[in-house]
Short mmCIF file of C-alpha atoms and ligand atoms in Angstrom, two decimals:
data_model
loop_
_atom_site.label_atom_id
_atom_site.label_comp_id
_atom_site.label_asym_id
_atom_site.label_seq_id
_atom_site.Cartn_x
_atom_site.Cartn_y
_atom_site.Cartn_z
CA UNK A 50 -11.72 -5.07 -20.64
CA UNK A 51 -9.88 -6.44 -17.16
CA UNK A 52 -9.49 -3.78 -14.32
CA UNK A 53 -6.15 -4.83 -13.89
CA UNK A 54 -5.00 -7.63 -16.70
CA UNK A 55 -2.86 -10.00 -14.68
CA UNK A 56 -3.67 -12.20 -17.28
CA UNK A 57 -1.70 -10.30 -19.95
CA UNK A 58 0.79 -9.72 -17.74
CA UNK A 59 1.52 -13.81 -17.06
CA UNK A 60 1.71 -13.72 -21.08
CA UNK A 61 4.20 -11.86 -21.62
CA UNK A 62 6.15 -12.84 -18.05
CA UNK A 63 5.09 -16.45 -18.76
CA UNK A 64 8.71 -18.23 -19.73
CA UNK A 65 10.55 -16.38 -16.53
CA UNK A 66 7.62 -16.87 -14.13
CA UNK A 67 6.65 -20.84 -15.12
CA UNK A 68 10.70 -21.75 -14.78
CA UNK A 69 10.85 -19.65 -11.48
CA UNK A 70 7.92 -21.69 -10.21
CA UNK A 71 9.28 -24.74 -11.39
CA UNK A 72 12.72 -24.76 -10.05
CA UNK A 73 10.90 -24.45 -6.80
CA UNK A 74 8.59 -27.24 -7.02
CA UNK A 75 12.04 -29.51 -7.85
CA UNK A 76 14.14 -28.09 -5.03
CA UNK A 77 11.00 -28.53 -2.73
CA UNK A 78 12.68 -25.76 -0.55
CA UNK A 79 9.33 -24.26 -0.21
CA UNK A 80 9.53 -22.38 2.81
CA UNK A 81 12.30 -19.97 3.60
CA UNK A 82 14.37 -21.09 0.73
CA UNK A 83 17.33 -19.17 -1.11
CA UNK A 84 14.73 -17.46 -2.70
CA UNK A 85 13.29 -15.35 -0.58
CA UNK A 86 16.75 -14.24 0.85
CA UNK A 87 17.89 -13.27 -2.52
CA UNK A 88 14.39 -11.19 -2.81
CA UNK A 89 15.42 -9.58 0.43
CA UNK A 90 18.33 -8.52 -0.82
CA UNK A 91 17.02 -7.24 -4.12
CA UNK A 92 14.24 -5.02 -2.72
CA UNK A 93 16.38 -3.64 0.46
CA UNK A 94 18.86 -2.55 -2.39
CA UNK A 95 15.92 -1.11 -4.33
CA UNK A 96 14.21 1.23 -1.93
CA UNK A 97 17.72 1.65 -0.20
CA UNK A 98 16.66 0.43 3.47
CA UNK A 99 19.37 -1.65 5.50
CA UNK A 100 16.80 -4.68 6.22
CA UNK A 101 13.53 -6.14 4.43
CA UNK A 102 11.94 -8.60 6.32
CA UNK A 103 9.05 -10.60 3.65
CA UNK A 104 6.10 -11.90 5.44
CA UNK A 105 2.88 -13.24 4.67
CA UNK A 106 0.95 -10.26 3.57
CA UNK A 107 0.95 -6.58 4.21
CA UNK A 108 -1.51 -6.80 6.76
CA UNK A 109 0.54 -9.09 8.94
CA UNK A 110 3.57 -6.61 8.16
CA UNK A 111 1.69 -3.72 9.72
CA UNK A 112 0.73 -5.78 12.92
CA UNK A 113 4.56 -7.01 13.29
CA UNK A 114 5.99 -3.25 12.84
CA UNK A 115 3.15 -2.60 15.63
CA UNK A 116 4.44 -5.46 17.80
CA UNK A 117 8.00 -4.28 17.40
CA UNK A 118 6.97 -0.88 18.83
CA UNK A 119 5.29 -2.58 21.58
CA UNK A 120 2.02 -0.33 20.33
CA UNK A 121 -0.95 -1.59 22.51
CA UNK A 122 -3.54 -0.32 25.38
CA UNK A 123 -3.74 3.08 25.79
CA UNK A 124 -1.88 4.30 22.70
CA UNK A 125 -3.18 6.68 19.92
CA UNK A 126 -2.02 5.58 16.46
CA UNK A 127 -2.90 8.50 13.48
CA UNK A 128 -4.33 6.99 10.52
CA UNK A 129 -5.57 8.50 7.32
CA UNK A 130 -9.46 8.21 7.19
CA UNK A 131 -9.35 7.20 3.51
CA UNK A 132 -7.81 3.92 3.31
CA UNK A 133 -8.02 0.26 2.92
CA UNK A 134 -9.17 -1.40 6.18
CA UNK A 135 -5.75 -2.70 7.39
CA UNK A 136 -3.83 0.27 7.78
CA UNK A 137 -6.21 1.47 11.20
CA UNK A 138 -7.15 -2.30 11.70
CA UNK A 139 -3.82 -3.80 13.02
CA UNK A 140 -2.93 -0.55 15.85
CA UNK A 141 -6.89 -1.29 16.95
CA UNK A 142 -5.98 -5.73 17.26
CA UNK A 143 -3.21 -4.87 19.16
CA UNK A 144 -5.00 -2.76 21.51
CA UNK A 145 -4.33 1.02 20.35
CA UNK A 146 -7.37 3.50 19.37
CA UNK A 147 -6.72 4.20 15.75
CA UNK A 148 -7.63 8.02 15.56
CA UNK A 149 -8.59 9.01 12.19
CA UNK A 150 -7.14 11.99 9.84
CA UNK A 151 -8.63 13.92 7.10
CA UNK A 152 -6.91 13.91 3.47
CA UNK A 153 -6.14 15.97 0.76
CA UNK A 154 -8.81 15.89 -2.02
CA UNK A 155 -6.25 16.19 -4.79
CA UNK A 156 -3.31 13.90 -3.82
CA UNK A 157 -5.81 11.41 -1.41
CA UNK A 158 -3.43 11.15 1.35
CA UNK A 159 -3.12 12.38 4.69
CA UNK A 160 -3.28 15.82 4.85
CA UNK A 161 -0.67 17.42 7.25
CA UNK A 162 -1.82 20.38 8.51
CA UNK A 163 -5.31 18.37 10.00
CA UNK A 164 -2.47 15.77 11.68
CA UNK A 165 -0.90 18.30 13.59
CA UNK A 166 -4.40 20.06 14.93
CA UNK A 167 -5.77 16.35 15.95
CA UNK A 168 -2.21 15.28 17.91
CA UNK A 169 -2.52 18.58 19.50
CA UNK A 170 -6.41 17.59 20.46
CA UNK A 171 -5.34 14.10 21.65
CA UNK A 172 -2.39 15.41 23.66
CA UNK A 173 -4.19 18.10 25.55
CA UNK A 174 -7.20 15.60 26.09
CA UNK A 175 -4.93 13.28 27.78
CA UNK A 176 -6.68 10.27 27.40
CA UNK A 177 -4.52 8.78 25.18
CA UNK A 178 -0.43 8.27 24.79
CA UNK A 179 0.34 10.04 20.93
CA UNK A 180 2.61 6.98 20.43
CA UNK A 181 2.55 6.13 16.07
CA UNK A 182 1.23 7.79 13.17
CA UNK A 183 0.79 5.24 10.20
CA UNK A 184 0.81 7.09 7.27
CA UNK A 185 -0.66 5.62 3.59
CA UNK A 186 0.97 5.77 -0.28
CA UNK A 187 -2.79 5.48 -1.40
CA UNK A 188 -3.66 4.98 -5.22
CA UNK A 189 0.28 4.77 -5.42
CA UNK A 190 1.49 8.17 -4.76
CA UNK A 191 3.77 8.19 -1.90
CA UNK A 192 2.66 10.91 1.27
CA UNK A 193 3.72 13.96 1.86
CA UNK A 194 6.66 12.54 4.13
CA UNK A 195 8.68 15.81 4.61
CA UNK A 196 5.97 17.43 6.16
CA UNK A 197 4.76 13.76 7.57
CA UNK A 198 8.04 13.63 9.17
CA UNK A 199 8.56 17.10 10.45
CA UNK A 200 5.00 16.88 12.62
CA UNK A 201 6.46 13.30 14.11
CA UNK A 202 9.82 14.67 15.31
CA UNK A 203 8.03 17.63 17.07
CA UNK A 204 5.55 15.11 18.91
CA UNK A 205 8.10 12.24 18.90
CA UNK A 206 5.78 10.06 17.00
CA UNK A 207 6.78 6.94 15.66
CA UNK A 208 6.02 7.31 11.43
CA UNK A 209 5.14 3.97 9.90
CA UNK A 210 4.75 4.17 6.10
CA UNK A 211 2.29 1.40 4.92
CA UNK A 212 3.53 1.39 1.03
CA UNK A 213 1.36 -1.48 0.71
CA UNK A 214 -0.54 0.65 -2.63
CA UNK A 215 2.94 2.67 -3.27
CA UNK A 216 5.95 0.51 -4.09
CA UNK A 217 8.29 1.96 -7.11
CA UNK A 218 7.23 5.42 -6.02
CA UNK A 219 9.18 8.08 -5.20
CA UNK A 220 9.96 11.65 -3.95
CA UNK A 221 12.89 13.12 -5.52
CA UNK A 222 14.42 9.75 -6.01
CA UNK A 223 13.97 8.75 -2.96
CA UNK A 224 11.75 5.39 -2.62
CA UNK A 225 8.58 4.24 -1.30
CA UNK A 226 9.06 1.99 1.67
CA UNK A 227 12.35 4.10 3.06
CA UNK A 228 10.33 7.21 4.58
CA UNK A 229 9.05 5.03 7.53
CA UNK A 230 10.60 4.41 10.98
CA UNK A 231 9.62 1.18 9.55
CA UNK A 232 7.57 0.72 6.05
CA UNK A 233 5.44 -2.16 5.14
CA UNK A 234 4.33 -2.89 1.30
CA UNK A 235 1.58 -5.57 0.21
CA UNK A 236 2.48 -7.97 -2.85
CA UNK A 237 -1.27 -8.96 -2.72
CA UNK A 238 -1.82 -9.65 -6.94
CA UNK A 239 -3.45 -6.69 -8.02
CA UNK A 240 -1.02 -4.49 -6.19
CA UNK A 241 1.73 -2.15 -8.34
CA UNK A 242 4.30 -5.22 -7.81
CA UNK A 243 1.70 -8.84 -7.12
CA UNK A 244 2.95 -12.14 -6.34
CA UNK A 245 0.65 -15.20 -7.14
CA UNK A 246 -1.42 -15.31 -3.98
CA UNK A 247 -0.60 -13.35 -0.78
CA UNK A 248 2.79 -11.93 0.14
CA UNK A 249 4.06 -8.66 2.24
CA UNK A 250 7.74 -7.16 2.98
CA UNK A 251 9.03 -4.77 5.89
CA UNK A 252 11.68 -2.27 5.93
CA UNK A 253 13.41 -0.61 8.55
CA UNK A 254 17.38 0.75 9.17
CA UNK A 255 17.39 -0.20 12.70
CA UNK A 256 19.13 -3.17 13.12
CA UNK A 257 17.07 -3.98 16.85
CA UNK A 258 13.59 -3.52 15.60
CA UNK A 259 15.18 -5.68 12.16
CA UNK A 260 15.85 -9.07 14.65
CA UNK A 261 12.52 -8.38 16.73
CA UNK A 262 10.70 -8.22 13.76
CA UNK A 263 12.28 -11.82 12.42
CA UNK A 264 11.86 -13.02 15.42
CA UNK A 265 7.98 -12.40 15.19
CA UNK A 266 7.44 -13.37 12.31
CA UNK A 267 8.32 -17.07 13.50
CA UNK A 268 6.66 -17.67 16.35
CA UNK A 269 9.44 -15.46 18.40
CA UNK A 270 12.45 -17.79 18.34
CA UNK A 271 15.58 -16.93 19.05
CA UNK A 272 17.57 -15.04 16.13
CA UNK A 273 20.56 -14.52 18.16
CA UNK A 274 22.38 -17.51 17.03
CA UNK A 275 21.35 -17.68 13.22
CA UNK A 276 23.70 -21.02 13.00
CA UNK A 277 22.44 -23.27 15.48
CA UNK A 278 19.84 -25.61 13.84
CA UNK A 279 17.88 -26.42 17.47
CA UNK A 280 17.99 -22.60 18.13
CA UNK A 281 14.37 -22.46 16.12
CA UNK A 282 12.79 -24.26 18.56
CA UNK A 283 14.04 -21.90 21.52
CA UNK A 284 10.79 -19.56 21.24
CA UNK A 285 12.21 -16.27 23.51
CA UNK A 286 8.91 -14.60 22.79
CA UNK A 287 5.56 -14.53 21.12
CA UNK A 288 4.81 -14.05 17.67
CA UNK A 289 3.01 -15.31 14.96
CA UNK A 290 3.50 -17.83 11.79
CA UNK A 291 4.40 -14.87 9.08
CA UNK A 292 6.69 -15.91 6.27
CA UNK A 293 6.53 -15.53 2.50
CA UNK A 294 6.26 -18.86 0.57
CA UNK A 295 9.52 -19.59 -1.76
CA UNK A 296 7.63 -19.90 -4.50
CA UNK A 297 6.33 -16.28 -3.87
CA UNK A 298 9.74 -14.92 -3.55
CA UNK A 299 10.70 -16.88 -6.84
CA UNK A 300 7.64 -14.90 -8.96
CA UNK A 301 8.40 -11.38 -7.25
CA UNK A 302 12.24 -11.84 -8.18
CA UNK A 303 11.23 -12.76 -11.80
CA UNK A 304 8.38 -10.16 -12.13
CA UNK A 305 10.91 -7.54 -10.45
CA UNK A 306 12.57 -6.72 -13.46
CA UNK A 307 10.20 -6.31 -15.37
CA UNK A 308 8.34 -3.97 -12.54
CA UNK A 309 11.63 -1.79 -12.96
CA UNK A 310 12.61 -2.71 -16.73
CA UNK A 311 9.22 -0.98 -17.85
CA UNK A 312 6.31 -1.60 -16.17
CA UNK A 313 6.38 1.59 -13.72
CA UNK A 314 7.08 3.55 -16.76
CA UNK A 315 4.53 2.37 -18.89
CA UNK A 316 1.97 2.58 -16.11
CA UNK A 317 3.27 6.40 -15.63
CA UNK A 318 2.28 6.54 -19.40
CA UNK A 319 -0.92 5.18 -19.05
CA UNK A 320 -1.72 7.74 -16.59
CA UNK A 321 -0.51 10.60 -18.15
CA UNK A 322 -3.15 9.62 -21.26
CA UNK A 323 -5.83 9.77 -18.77
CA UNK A 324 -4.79 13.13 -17.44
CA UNK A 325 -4.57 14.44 -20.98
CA UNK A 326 -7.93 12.54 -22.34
CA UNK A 327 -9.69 13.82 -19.45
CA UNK A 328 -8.50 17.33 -18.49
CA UNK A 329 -11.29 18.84 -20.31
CA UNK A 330 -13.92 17.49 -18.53
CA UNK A 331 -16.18 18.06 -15.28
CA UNK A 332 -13.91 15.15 -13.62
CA UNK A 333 -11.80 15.87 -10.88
CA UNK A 334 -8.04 14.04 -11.61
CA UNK A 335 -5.47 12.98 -8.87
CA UNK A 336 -2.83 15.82 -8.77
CA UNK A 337 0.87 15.04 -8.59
CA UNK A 338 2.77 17.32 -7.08
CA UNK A 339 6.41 18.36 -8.35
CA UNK A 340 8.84 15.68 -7.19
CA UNK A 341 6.18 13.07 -6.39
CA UNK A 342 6.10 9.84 -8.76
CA UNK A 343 3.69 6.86 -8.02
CA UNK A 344 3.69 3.56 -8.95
CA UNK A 345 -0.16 4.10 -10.22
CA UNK A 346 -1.97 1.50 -7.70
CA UNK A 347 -4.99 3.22 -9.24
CA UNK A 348 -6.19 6.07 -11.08
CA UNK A 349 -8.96 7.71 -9.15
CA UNK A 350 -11.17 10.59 -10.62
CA UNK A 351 -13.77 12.28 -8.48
CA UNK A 352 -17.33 12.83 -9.95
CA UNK A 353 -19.32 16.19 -9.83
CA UNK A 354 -21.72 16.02 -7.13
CA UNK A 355 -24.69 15.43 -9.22
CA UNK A 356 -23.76 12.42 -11.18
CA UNK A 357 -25.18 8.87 -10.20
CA UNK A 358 -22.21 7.45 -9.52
CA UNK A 359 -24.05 3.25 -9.52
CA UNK A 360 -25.81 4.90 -12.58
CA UNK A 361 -22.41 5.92 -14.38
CA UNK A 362 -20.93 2.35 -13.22
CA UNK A 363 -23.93 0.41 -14.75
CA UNK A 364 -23.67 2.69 -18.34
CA UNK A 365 -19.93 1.71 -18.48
CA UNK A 366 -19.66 -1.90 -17.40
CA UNK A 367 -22.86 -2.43 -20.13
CA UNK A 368 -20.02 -1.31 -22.04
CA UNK A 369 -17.56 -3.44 -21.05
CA UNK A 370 -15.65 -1.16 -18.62
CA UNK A 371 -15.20 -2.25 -15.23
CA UNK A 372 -14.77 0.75 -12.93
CA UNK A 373 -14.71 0.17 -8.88
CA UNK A 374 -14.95 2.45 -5.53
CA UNK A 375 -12.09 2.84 -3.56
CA UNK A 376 -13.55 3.54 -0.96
CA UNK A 377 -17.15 3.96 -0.38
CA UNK A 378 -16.72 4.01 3.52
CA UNK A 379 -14.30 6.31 5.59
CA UNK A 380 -12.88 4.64 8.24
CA UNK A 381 -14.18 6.13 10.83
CA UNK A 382 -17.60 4.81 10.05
CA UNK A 383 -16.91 1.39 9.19
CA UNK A 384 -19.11 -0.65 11.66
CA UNK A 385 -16.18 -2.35 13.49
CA UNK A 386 -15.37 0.90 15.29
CA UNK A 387 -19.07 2.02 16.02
CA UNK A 388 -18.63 3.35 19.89
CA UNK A 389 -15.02 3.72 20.12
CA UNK A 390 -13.40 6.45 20.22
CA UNK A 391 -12.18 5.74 16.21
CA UNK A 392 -15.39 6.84 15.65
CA UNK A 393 -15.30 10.30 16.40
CA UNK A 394 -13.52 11.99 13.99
CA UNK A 395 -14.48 14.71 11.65
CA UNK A 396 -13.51 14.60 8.39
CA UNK A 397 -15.24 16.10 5.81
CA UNK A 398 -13.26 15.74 2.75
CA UNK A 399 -13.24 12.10 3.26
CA UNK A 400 -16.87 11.69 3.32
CA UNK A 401 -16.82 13.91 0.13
CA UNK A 402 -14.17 11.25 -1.90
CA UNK A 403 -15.99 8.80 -0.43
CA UNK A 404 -19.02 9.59 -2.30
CA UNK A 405 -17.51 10.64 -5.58
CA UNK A 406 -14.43 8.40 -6.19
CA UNK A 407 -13.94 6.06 -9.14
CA UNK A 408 -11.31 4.08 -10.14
CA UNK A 409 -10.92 3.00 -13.86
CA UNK A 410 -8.86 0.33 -15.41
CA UNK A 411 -5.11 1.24 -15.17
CA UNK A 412 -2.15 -1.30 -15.69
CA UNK A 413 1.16 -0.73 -17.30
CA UNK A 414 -0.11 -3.58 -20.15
CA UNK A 415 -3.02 -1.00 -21.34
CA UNK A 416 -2.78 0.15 -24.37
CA UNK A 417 -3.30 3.58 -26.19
CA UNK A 418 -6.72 2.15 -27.49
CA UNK A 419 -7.92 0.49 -24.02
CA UNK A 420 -7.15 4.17 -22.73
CA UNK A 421 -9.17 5.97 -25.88
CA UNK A 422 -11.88 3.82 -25.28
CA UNK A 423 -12.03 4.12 -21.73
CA UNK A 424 -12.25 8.29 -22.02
CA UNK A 425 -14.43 8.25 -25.01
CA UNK A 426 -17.34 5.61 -23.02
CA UNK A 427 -16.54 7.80 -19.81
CA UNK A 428 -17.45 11.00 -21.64
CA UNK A 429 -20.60 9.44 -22.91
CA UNK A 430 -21.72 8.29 -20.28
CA UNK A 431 -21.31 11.30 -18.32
C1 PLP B 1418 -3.75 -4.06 0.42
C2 PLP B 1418 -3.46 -3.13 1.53
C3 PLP B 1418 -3.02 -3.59 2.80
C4 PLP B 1418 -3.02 -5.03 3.16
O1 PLP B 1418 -2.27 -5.87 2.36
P1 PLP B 1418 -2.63 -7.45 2.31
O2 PLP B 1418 -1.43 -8.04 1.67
O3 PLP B 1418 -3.87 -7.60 1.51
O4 PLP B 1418 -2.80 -7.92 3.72
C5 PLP B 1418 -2.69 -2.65 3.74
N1 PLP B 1418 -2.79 -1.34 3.51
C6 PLP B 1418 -3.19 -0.85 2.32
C7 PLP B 1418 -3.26 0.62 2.12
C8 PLP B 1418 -3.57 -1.73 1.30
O5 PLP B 1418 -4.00 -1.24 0.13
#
């Protein structure tokens, strides 16, 4: 069994994806064509945001929201401790001290409450300028933003949503990727909507931070005068090389309807087997809460203490189930922050996940038998 069958997916997507790559390759418009404008369009309608700005991968989206904000030396940036690497590496390249927060153990995001006591600690310390929090959709499920945003407006914190794990999610309708000040998303392959190599979109309503941010992304040239062909060569700032390739934009607007068509429900049903195969158990599921939807990046359960989790991995992959650990690490100890200040943070509950998380195969192409088979050789071999 794949983790995630991108392979399946290409078969059934294959006559819409091979002409969208195609018709590409012929127009040789391969960077910045009408593509990628179109996709623009198409996903700022989608999560209802005025601008979406692609780039060339979510990483890079983070750092260019960062830039925007002018985040650098001297500035605390809030970032969940139990996340993928980027989210606390780009505030930390541009200078900032990422200061880690605990998480929920049910939902896996930050947890709220612990944000407000630690901008409270780094405020009263005075070492540091509270300047951004960057908050995380992780395993799909979007954060709790109305709580999220309540602790930023009393702090005046900037709130960046990386939705690079959370796109199609939602709270009460309303999408992943419009709770930000500005929101980033990831179309790295195996994320909930992939492209065919590395991609990344941002989203903001504020029309300034929307032309500094396009500016960036190429090499800071002038935007002001969108018409004027030598313009692009008048470089009014720094930036960086950041664009998504056309033929990137042509796969995401051809795999976009099917991401809405079905595949967010069907992954939705895929997880709700889990749930239901697996409630009687010792396992530990990821809780939704009323109102939430995610886009199912993963499905995460959490061990009992005493089970060998490289033990459990071995039984199942000798049965042809691939399982993985998101993440083994909390960020705060990852070696790249070992004396900084990033280092000192206490949080508990992520050194718990991190111990006794697994992820197991989820896509929206699984079937009711992958999912049967999955539970049954997870019982087993627990
Ligand atoms: C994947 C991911 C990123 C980075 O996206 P890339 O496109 O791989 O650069 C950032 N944040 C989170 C939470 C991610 O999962």
């Amino acid at each position: 069994m794949q983790f995630r069958d991108l392979q399946k997916q290409y078969k059934v997507l294959k006559p819409q994806i091979d002409s969208a790559m195609m018709s590409v390759a012929a127009s040789a418009h391969f960077i910045s064509g009408p593509e990628v404008k179109e996709l623009e369009k198409v996903l700022a309608e989608y999560v209802g945001v005025k601008h979406c700005i692609t780039c060339a991968n979510g990483t890079d989206a983070i750092t260019i929201a960062m830039k925007a904000w002018g985040v650098g030396k001297g500035d605390a940036v809030f970032v969940p401790d139990f996340t993928f690497f980027s989210s606390g590496e780009c505030p930390a390249d541009e200078g900032a001290t990422s200061i880690y927060v605990d998480v929920n153990q049910r939902t896996y995001n930050m947890d709220p409450v612990k944000l407000e006591a630690v901008v409270q600690k780094v405020i009263a310390e005075g070492k540091y300028k509270a300047k951004a929090v960057i908050a995380v959709d992780l395993f799909g499920l979007p954060a709790d933003y109305p709580s999220l945003r309540t602790i930023c407006d009393k702090y005046n914190l900037l709130l960046l949503e990386d939705g690079a794990q959370g796109f199609g999610g939602n709270i009460n309708g309303k999408m992943v990727c419009s709770f930000g000040d500005i929101s980033t998303t990831s179309f790295f392959p195996a994320k909930p909507l992939g492209c065919y190599g590395d991609g990344g979109a941002i989203f903001t309503n504020n029309d300034k931070w929307a032309d500094l941010m396009r500016s960036i992304c190429i090499h800071g040239k002038d935007t002001s005068n969108p018409n004027d062909p030598n313009a692009k060569y008048n470089n009014i700032r720094l930036g960086m090389n950041s664009r998504l390739d056309t033929i990137q934009a042509a796969i995401l607007l051809s795999k976009f309807k099917a991401f809405v068509d079905y595949e967010l429900a069907d992954v939705n049903k895929v997880a709700a087997w889990y749930s239901e195969g697996l409630k009687d158990t010792s396992l530990i599921l990821p809780e939704i809460k009323e109102g939430f939807y995610s886009s199912w990046a993963q499905y995460t359960i959490q061990l009992p203490a005493d089970v060998d989790r490289k033990n459990l991995q071995a039984k199942l992959k000798a049965t042809d189930i691939p399982s993985m650990v998101y993440y083994a690490k909390p960020m705060h100890l990852q070696s790249a922050f070992t004396g900084t200040d990033s280092a000192n943070a206490g949080c508990p509950v992520t050194e718990k996940l991190c111990a006794t998380v697994l992820s197991i195969p989820i896509d929206p192409y699984k079937t009711k038998e992958d999912v049967n088979l999955v539970i049954s050789k997870l019982k087993e071999a627990l």
